[in-house]
mmCIF file of C-alpha atoms in Angstrom:
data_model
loop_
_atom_site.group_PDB
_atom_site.id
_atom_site.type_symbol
_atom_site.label_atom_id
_atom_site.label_comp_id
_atom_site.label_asym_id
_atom_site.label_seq_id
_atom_site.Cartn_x
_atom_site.Cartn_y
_atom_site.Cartn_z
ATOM 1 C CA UNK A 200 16.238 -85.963 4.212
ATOM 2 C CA UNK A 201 15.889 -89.070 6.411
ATOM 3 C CA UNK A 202 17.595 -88.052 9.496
ATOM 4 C CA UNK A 203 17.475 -84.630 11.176
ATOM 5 C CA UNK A 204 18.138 -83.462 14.636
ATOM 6 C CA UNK A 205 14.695 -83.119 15.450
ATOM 7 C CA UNK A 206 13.998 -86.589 14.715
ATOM 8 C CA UNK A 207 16.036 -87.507 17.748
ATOM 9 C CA UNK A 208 14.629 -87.287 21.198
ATOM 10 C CA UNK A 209 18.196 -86.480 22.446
ATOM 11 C CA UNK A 210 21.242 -84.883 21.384
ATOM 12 C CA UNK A 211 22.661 -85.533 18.104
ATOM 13 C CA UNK A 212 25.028 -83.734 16.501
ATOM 14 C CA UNK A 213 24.450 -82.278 13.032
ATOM 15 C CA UNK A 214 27.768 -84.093 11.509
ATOM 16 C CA UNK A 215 25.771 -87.591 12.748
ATOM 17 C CA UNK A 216 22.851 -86.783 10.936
ATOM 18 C CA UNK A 217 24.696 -85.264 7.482
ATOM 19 C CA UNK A 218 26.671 -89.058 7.368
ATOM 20 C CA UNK A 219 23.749 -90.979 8.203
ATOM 21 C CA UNK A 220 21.926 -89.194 5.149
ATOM 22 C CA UNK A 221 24.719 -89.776 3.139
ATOM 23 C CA UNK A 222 24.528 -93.819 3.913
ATOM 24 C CA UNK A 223 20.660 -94.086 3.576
ATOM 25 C CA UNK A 224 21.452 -91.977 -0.078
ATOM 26 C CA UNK A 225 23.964 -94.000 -1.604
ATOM 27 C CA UNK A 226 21.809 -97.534 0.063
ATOM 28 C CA UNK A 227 18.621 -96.519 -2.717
ATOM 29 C CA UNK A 228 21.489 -96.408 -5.141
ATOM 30 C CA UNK A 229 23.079 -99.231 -7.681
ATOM 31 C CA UNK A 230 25.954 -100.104 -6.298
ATOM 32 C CA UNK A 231 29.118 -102.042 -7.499
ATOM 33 C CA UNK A 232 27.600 -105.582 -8.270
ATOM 34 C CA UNK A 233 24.382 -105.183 -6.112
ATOM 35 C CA UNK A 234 20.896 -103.876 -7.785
ATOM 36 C CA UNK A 235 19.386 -101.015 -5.686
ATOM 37 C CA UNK A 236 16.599 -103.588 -4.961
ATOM 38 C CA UNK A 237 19.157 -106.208 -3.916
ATOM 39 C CA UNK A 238 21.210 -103.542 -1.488
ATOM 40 C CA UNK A 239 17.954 -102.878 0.493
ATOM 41 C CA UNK A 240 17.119 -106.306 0.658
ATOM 42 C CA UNK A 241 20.889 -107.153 1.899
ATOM 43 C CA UNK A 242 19.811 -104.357 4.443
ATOM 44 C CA UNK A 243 16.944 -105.599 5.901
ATOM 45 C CA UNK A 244 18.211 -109.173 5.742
ATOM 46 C CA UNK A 245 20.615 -107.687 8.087
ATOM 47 C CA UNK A 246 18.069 -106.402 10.341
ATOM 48 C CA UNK A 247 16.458 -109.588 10.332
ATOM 49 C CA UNK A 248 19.214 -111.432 11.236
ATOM 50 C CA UNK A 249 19.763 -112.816 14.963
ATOM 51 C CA UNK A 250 22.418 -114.574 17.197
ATOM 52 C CA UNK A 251 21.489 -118.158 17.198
ATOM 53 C CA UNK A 252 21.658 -119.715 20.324
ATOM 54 C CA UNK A 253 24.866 -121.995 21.455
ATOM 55 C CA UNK A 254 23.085 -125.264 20.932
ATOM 56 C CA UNK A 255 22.107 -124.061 17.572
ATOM 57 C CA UNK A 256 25.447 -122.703 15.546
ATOM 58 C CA UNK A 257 26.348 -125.587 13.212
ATOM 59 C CA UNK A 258 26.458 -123.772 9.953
ATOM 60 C CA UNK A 259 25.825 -125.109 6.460
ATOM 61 C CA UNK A 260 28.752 -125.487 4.387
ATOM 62 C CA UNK A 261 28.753 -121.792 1.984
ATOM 63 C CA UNK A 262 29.482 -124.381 -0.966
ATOM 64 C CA UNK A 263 26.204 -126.501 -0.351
ATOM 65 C CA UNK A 264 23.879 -123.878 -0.211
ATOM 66 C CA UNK A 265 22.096 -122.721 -3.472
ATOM 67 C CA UNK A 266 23.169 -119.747 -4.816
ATOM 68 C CA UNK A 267 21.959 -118.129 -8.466
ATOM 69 C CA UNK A 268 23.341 -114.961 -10.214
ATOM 70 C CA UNK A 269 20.199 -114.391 -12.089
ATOM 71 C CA UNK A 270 17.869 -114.244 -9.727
ATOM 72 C CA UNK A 271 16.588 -110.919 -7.885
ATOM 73 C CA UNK A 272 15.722 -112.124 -5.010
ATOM 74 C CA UNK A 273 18.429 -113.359 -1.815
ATOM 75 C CA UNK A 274 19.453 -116.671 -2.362
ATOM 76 C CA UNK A 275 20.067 -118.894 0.601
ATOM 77 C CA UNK A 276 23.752 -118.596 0.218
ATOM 78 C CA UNK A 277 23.444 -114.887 0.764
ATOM 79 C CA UNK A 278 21.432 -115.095 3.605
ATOM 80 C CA UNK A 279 23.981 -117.398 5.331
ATOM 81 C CA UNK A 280 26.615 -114.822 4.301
ATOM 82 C CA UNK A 281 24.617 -111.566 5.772
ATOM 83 C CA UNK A 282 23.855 -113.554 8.802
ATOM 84 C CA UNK A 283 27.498 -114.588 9.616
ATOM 85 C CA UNK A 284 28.937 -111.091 9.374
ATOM 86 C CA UNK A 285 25.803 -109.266 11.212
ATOM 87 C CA UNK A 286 26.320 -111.913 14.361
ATOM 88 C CA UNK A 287 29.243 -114.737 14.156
ATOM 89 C CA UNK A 288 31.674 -112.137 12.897
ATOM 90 C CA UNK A 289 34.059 -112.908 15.280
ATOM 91 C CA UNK A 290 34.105 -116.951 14.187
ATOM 92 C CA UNK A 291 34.703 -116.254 10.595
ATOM 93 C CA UNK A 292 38.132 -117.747 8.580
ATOM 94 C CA UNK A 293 39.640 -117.242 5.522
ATOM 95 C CA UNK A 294 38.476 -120.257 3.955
ATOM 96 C CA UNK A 295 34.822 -119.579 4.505
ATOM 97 C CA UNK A 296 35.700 -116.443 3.183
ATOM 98 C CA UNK A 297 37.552 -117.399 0.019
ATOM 99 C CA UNK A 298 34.344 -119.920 -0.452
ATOM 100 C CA UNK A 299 32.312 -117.112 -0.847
ATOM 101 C CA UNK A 300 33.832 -115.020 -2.999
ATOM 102 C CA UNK A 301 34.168 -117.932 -5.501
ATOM 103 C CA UNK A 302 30.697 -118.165 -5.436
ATOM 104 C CA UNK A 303 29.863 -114.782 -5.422
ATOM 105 C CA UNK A 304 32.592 -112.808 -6.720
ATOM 106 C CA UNK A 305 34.917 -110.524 -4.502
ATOM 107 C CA UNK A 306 33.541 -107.438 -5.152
ATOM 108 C CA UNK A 307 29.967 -108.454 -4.231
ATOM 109 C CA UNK A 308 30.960 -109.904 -0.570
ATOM 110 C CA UNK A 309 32.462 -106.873 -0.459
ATOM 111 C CA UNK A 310 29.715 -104.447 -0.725
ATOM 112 C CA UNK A 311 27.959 -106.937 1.158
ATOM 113 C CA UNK A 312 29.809 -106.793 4.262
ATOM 114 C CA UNK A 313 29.268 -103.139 3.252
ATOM 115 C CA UNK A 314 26.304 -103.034 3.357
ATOM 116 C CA UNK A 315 25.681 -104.430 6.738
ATOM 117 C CA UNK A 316 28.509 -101.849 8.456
ATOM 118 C CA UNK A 317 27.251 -99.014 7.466
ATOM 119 C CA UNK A 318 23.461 -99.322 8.479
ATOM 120 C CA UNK A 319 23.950 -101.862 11.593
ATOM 121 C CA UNK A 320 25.503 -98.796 13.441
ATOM 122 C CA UNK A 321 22.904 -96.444 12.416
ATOM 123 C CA UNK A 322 20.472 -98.735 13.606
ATOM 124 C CA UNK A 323 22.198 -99.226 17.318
ATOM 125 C CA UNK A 324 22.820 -95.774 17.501
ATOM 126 C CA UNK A 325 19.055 -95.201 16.463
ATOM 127 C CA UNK A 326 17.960 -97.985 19.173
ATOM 128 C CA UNK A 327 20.483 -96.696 21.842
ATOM 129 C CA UNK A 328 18.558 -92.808 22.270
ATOM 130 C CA UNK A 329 15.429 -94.228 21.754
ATOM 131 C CA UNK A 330 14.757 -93.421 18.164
ATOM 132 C CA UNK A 331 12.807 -95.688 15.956
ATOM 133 C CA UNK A 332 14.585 -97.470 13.610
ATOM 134 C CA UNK A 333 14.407 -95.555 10.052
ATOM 135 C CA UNK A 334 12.557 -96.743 7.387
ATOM 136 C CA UNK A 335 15.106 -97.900 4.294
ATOM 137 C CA UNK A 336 15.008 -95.888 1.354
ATOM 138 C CA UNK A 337 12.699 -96.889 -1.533
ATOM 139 C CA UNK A 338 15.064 -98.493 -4.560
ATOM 140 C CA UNK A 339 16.732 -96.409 -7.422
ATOM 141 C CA UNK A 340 16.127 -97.559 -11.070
ATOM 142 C CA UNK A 341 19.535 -98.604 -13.229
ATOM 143 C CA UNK A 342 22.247 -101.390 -13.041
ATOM 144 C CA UNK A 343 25.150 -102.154 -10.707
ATOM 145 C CA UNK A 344 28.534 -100.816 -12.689
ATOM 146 C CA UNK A 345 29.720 -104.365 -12.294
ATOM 147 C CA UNK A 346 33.546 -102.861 -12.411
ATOM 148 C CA UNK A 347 36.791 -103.750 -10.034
ATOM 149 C CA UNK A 348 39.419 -100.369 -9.394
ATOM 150 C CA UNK A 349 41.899 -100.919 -11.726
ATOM 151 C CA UNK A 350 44.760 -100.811 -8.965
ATOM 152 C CA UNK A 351 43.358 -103.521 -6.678
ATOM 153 C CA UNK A 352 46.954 -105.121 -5.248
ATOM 154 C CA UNK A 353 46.825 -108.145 -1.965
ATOM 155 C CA UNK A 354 48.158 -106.211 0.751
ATOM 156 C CA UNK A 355 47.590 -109.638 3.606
ATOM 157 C CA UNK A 356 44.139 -109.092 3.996
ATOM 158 C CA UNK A 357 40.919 -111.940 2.712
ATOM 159 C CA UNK A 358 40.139 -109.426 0.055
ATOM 160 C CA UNK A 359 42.217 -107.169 -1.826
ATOM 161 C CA UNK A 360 42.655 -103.928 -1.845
ATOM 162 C CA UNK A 361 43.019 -100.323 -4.115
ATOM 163 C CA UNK A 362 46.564 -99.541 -4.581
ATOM 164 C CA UNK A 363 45.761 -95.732 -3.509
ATOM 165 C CA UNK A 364 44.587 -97.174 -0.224
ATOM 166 C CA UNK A 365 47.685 -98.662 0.519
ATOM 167 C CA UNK A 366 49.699 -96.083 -0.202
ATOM 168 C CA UNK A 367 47.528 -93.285 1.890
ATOM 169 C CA UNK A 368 50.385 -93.566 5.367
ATOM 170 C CA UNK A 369 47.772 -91.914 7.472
ATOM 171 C CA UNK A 370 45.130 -95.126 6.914
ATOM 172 C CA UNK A 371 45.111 -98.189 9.034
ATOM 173 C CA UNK A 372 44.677 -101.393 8.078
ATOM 174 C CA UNK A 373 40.693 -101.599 8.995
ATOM 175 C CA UNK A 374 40.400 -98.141 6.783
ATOM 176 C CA UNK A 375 41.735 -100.038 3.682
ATOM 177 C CA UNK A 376 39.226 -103.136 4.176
ATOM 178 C CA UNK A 377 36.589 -102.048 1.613
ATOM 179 C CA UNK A 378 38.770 -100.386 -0.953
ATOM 180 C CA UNK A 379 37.693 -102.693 -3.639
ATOM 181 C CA UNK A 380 34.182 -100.975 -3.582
ATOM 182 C CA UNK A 381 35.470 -97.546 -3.312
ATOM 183 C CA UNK A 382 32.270 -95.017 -2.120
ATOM 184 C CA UNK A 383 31.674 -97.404 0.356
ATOM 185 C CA UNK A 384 34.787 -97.711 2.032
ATOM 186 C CA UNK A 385 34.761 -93.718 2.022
ATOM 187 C CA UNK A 386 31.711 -93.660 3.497
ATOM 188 C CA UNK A 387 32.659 -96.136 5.920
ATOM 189 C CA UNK A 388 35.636 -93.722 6.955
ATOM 190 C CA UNK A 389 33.757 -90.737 7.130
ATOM 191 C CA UNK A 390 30.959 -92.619 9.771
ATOM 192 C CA UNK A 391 33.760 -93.214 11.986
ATOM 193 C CA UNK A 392 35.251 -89.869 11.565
ATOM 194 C CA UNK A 393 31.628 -88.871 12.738
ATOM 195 C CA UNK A 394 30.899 -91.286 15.636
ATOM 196 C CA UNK A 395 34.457 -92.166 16.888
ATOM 197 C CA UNK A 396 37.200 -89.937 15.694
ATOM 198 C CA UNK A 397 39.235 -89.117 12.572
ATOM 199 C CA UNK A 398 41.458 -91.818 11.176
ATOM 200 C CA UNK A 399 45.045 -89.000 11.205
ATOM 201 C CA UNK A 400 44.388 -88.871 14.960
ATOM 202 C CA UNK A 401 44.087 -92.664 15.549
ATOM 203 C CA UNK A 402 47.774 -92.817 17.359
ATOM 204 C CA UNK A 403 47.265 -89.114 18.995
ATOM 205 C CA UNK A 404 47.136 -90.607 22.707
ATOM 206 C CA UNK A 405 45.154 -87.429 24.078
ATOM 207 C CA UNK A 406 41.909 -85.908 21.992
ATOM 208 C CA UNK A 407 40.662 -82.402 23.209
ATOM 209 C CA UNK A 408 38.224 -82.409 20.653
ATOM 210 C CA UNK A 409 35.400 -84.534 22.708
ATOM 211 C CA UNK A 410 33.492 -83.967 26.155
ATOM 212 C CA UNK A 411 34.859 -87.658 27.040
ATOM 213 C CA UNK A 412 38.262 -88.293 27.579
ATOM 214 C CA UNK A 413 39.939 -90.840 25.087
ATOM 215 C CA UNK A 414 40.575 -93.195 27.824
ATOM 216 C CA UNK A 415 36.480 -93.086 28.394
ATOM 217 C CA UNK A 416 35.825 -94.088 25.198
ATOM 218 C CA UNK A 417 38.445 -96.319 24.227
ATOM 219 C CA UNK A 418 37.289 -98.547 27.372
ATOM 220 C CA UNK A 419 33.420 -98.896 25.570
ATOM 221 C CA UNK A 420 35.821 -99.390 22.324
ATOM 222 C CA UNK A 421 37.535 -102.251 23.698
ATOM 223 C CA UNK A 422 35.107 -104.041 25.948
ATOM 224 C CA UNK A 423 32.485 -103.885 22.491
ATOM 225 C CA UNK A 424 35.591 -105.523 20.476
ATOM 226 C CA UNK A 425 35.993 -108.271 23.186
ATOM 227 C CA UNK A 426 31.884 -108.835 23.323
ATOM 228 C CA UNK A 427 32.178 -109.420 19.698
ATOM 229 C CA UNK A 428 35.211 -111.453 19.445
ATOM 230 C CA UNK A 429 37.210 -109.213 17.408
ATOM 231 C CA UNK A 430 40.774 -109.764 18.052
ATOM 232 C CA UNK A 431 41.984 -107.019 15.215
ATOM 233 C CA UNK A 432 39.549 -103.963 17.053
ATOM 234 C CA UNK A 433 40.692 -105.899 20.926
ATOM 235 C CA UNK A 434 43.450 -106.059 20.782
ATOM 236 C CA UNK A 435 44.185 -102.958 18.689
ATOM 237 C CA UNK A 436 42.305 -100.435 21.589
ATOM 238 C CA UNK A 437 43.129 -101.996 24.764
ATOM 239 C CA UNK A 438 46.771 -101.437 23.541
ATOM 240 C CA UNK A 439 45.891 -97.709 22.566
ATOM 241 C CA UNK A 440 43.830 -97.403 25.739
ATOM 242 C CA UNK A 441 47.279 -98.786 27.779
ATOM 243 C CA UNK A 442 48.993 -95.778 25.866
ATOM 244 C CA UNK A 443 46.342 -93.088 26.531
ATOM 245 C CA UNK A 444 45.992 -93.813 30.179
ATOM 246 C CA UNK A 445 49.589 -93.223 30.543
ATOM 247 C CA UNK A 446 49.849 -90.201 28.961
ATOM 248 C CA UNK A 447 46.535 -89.010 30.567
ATOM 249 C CA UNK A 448 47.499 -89.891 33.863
ATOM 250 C CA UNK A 449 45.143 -92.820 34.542
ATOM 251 C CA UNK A 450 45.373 -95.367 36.315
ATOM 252 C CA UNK A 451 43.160 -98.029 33.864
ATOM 253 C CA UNK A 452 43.354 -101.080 34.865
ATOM 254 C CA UNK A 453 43.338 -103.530 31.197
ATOM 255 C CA UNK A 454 41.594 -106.630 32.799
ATOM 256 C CA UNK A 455 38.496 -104.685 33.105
ATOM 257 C CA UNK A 456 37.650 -104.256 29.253
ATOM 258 C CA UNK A 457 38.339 -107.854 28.926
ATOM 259 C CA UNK A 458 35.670 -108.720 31.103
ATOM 260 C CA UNK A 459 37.522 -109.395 34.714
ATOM 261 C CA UNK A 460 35.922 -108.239 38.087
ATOM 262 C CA UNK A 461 38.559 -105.292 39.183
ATOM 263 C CA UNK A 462 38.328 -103.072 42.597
ATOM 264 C CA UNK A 463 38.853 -99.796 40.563
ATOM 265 C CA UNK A 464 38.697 -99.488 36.902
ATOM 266 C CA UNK A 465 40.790 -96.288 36.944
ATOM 267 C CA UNK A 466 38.992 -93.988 35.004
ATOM 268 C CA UNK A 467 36.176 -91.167 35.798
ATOM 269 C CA UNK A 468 32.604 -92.464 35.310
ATOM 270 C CA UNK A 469 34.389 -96.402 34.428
ATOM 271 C CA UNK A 470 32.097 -98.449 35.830
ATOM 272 C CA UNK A 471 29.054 -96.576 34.369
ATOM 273 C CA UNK A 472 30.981 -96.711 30.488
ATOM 274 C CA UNK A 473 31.478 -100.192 30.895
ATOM 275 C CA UNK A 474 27.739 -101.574 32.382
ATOM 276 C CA UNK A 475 26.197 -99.605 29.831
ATOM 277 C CA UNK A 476 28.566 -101.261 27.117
ATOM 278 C CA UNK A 477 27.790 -104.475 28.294
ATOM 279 C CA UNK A 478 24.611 -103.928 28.092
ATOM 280 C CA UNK A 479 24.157 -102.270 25.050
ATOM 281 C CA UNK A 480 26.201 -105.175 23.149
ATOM 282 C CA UNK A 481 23.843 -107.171 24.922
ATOM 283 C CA UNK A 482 20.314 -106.346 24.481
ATOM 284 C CA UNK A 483 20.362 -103.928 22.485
ATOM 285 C CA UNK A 484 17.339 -103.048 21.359
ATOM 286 C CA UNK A 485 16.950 -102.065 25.188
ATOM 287 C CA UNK A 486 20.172 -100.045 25.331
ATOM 288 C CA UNK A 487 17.406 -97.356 25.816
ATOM 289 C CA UNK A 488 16.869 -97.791 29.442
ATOM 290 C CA UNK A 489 20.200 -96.372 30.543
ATOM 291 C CA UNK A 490 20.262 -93.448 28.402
ATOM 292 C CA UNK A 491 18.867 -91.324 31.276
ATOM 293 C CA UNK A 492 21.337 -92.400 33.733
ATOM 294 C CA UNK A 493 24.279 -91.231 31.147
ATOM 295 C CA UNK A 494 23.060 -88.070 30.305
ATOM 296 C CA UNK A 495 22.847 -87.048 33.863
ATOM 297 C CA UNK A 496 25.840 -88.655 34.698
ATOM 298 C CA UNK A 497 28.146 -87.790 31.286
ATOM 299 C CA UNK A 498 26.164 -85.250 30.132
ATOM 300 C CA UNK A 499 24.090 -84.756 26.848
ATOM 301 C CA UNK A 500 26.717 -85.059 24.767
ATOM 302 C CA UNK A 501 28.984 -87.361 26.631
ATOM 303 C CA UNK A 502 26.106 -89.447 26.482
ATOM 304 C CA UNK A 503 25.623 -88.936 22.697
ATOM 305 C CA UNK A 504 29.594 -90.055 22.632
ATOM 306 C CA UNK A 505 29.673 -93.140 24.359
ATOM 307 C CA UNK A 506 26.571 -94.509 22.609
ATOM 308 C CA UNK A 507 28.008 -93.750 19.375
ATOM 309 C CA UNK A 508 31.373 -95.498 20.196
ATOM 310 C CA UNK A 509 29.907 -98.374 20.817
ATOM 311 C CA UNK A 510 27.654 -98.727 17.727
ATOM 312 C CA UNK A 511 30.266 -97.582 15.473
ATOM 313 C CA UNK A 512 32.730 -100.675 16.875
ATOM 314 C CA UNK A 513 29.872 -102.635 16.176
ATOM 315 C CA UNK A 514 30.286 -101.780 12.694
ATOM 316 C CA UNK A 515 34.567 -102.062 12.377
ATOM 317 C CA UNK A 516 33.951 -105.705 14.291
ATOM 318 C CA UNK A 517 31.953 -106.382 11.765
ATOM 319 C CA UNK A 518 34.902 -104.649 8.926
ATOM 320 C CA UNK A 519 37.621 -106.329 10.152
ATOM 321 C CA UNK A 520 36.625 -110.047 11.127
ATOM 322 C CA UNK A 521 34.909 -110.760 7.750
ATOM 323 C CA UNK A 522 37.556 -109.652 5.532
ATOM 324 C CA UNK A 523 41.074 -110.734 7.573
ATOM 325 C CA UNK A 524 42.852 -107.568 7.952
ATOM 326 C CA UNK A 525 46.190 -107.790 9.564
ATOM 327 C CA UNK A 526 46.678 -106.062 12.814
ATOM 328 C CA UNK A 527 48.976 -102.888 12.849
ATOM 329 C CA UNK A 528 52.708 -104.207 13.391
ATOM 330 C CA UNK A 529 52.978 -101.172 15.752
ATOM 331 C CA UNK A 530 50.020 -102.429 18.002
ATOM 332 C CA UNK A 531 51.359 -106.267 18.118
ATOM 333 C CA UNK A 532 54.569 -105.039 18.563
ATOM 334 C CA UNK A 533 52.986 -103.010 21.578
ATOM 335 C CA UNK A 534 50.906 -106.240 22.795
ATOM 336 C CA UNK A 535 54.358 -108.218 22.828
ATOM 337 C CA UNK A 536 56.082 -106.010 25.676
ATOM 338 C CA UNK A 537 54.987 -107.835 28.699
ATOM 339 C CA UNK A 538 53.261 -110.445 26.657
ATOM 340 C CA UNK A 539 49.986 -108.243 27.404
ATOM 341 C CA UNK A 540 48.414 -109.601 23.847
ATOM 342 C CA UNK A 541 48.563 -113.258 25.767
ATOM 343 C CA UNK A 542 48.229 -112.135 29.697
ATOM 344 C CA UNK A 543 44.940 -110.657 28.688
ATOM 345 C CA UNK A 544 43.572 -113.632 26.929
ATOM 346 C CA UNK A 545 43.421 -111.621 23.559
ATOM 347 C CA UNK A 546 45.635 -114.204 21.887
ATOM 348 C CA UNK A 547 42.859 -116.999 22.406
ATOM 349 C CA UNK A 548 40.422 -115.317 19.222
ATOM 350 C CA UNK A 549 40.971 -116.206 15.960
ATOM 351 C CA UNK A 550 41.576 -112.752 14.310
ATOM 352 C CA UNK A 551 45.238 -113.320 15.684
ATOM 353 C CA UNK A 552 45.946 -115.886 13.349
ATOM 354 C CA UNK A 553 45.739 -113.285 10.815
ATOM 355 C CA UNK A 554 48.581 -111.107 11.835
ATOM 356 C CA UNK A 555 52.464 -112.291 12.086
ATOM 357 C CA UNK A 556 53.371 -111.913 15.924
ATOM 358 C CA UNK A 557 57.146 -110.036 16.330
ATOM 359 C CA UNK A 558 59.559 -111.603 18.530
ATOM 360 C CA UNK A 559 60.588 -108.928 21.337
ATOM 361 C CA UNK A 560 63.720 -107.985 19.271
ATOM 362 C CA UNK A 561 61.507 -107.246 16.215
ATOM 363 C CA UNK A 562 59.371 -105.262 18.384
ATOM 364 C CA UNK A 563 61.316 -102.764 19.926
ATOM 365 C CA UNK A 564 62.894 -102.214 16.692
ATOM 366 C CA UNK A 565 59.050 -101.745 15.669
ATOM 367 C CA UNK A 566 58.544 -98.935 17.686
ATOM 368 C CA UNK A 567 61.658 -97.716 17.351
ATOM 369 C CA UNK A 568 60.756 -97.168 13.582
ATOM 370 C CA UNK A 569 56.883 -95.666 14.714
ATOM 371 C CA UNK A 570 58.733 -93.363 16.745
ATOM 372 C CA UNK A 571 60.310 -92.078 14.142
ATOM 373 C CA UNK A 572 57.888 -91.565 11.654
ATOM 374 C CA UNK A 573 55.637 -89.963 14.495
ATOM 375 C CA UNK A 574 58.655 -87.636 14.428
ATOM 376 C CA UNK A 575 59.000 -86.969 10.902
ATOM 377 C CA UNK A 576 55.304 -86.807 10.452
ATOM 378 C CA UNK A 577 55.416 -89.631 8.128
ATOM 379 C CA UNK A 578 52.427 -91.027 8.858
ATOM 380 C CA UNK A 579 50.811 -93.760 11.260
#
């Protein structure tokens, strides 16, 4: 076991520990194209990676960096790659992304990207109640399967997708992403399940199920998504927060998540949620110093909550940008009511240009339709 409760100074909640486990597991394993060797490496590559400053982001061209498929070690190529999705997630484009694959095959960016959602969250989480970062697992002997699904179909995203995925009514888009490497994109689901909510209850505007409110957390959501850049996870949860504070009864005002000075956020505890988000997008290898403050003010496991909210959005940032999902028609047809998508500058990141934007008509008759499969219970 590499995680336990008791190696936590705070809170944690057995279900956080039993999917953390299950990530550090299948990391020392072979994976799709990736040796166990090379996975670990990919990981701490990851962890080695850091924002470049803004006089210093002028990347190399993925097709002029050297790149071999026989060698063990990470070839500059790769390292480029890992250190675009674990900080410049937000400026990636389909053709880098189509580059890449040629280079390196489909399936391996795929378990790449992988790779780096499933332990970066760990890690913030990790960093954000003062827990040291956990050592990665020591490498398992044998040979990637080097095997695509055999139902793999383009559904509009970069990368394509399983069949089965597609068809599954109660996935969104963002829970499809990593279908082509199949364990991982489970246990991608099943971290979120654990640090955010379960993917059937993404449209349920209230949750009763968590000592913070849903408009609480999708405020740390959304203001994380907008720190990143991340117009698919923005724009996606400041539309779901607009439809939870309604049916909650709150007053939340949306220019606040987006970064705008506001009188009165409009939610219990708001300001608190959103200086410790900032700050723990920020720095956050010192997301530590407010813990304190959120326990006594959220308590112990409102605390635990929020700080897992907004480690596990670092991780579906860092899902969605690098692999061009489209947004949820529901959600753009949502953002197009009052032109909110474009009042509240979400339309000016480049995720949008990944998603087909309704016309008004086309989105009332959009929600019309949602309506009436929320009805039916026919899925999100």
């Amino acid at each position: 076991m590499f995680f336990s409760v008791d190696s936590f100074p705070h809170l944690v909640s057995d279900e956080l520990c039993l999917q953390f486990n299950r990530v550090w597991q299948r990391l020392s394993e072979p994976g799709y194209w990736w040796s166990a060797e090379q996975r670990i490496a990919i990981a701490q590559a990851m962890r080695e990676s850091k924002p470049r400053p803004v006089y210093d982001r002028q990347r190399i061209a993925p097709e002029l960096l050297a790149h071999d498929h026989g060698r063990a070690e990470l070839s500059p190529l790769l390292i480029d790659t890992i250190e675009r999705v674990s900080t410049e997630s937000g400026q990636l484009d389909e053709a880098w992304c189509k580059t890449v694959c040629s280079r390196i095959g489909e399936g391996a960016y795929a378990e790449l990207v992988a790779i780096v959602i499933l332990v970066l969250p760990i890690d913030r989480f990790c960093l954000a109640v003062g827990r040291k970062l956990q050592a990665l697992p020591d490498p398992q002997a044998g040979e990637p399967l080097r095997e695509y699904p055999e139902d793999l179909v383009d559904n509009g995203a970069w990368i394509r997708q399983t069949a089965s995925a597609v068809a599954n009514k109660e996935l969104v888009n963002v829970s499809r992403a990593l279908s082509v490497c199949p364990i991982e994109n489970g246990l991608r689901r099943d971290l979120v399940d654990a640090m955010y909510m379960e993917g059937h209850s993404f449209f349920d505007k209230l949750w009763d199920r968590k000592s913070l409110s849903r408009t609480q957390l999708e405020i740390a959501a959304t203001r994380t998504s907008v720190i990143n850049r991340c117009f698919y996870c923005a724009n996606g949860h400041t539309m779901i927060l607009d439809m939870a504070a309604k049916a909650s009864g709150d007053s939340v005002d949306l220019a606040a998540p987006q970064g705008a000075e506001v009188k009165d956020i409009g939610v219990a505890h708001g300001e608190l949620i959103l200086d410790y988000t900032e700050f723990a997008n920020r720095e956050p290898e010192k997301a530590y110093e407010q813990y304190a403050q959120l326990e006594v003010l959220l308590g112990e496991r409102g605390a635990m909550e929020l700080a897992a909210v907004v480690a596990i959005f670092n991780g579906l940032n860092r899902t969605s940008d690098p692999t061009g999902v489209p947004m949820e028609e529901t959600l753009m047809a949502y953002g197009r009511l009052g032109n909110k998508t474009e009042k509240l500058g979400l339309a000016t990141m480049a995720g949008i240009n990944n998603t087909e934007r309704p016309t008004l008509w086309q989105s009332l008759w959009i929600l019309i339709k949602f309506q009436w499969r929320r009805l039916m219970g026919e899925g999100q």
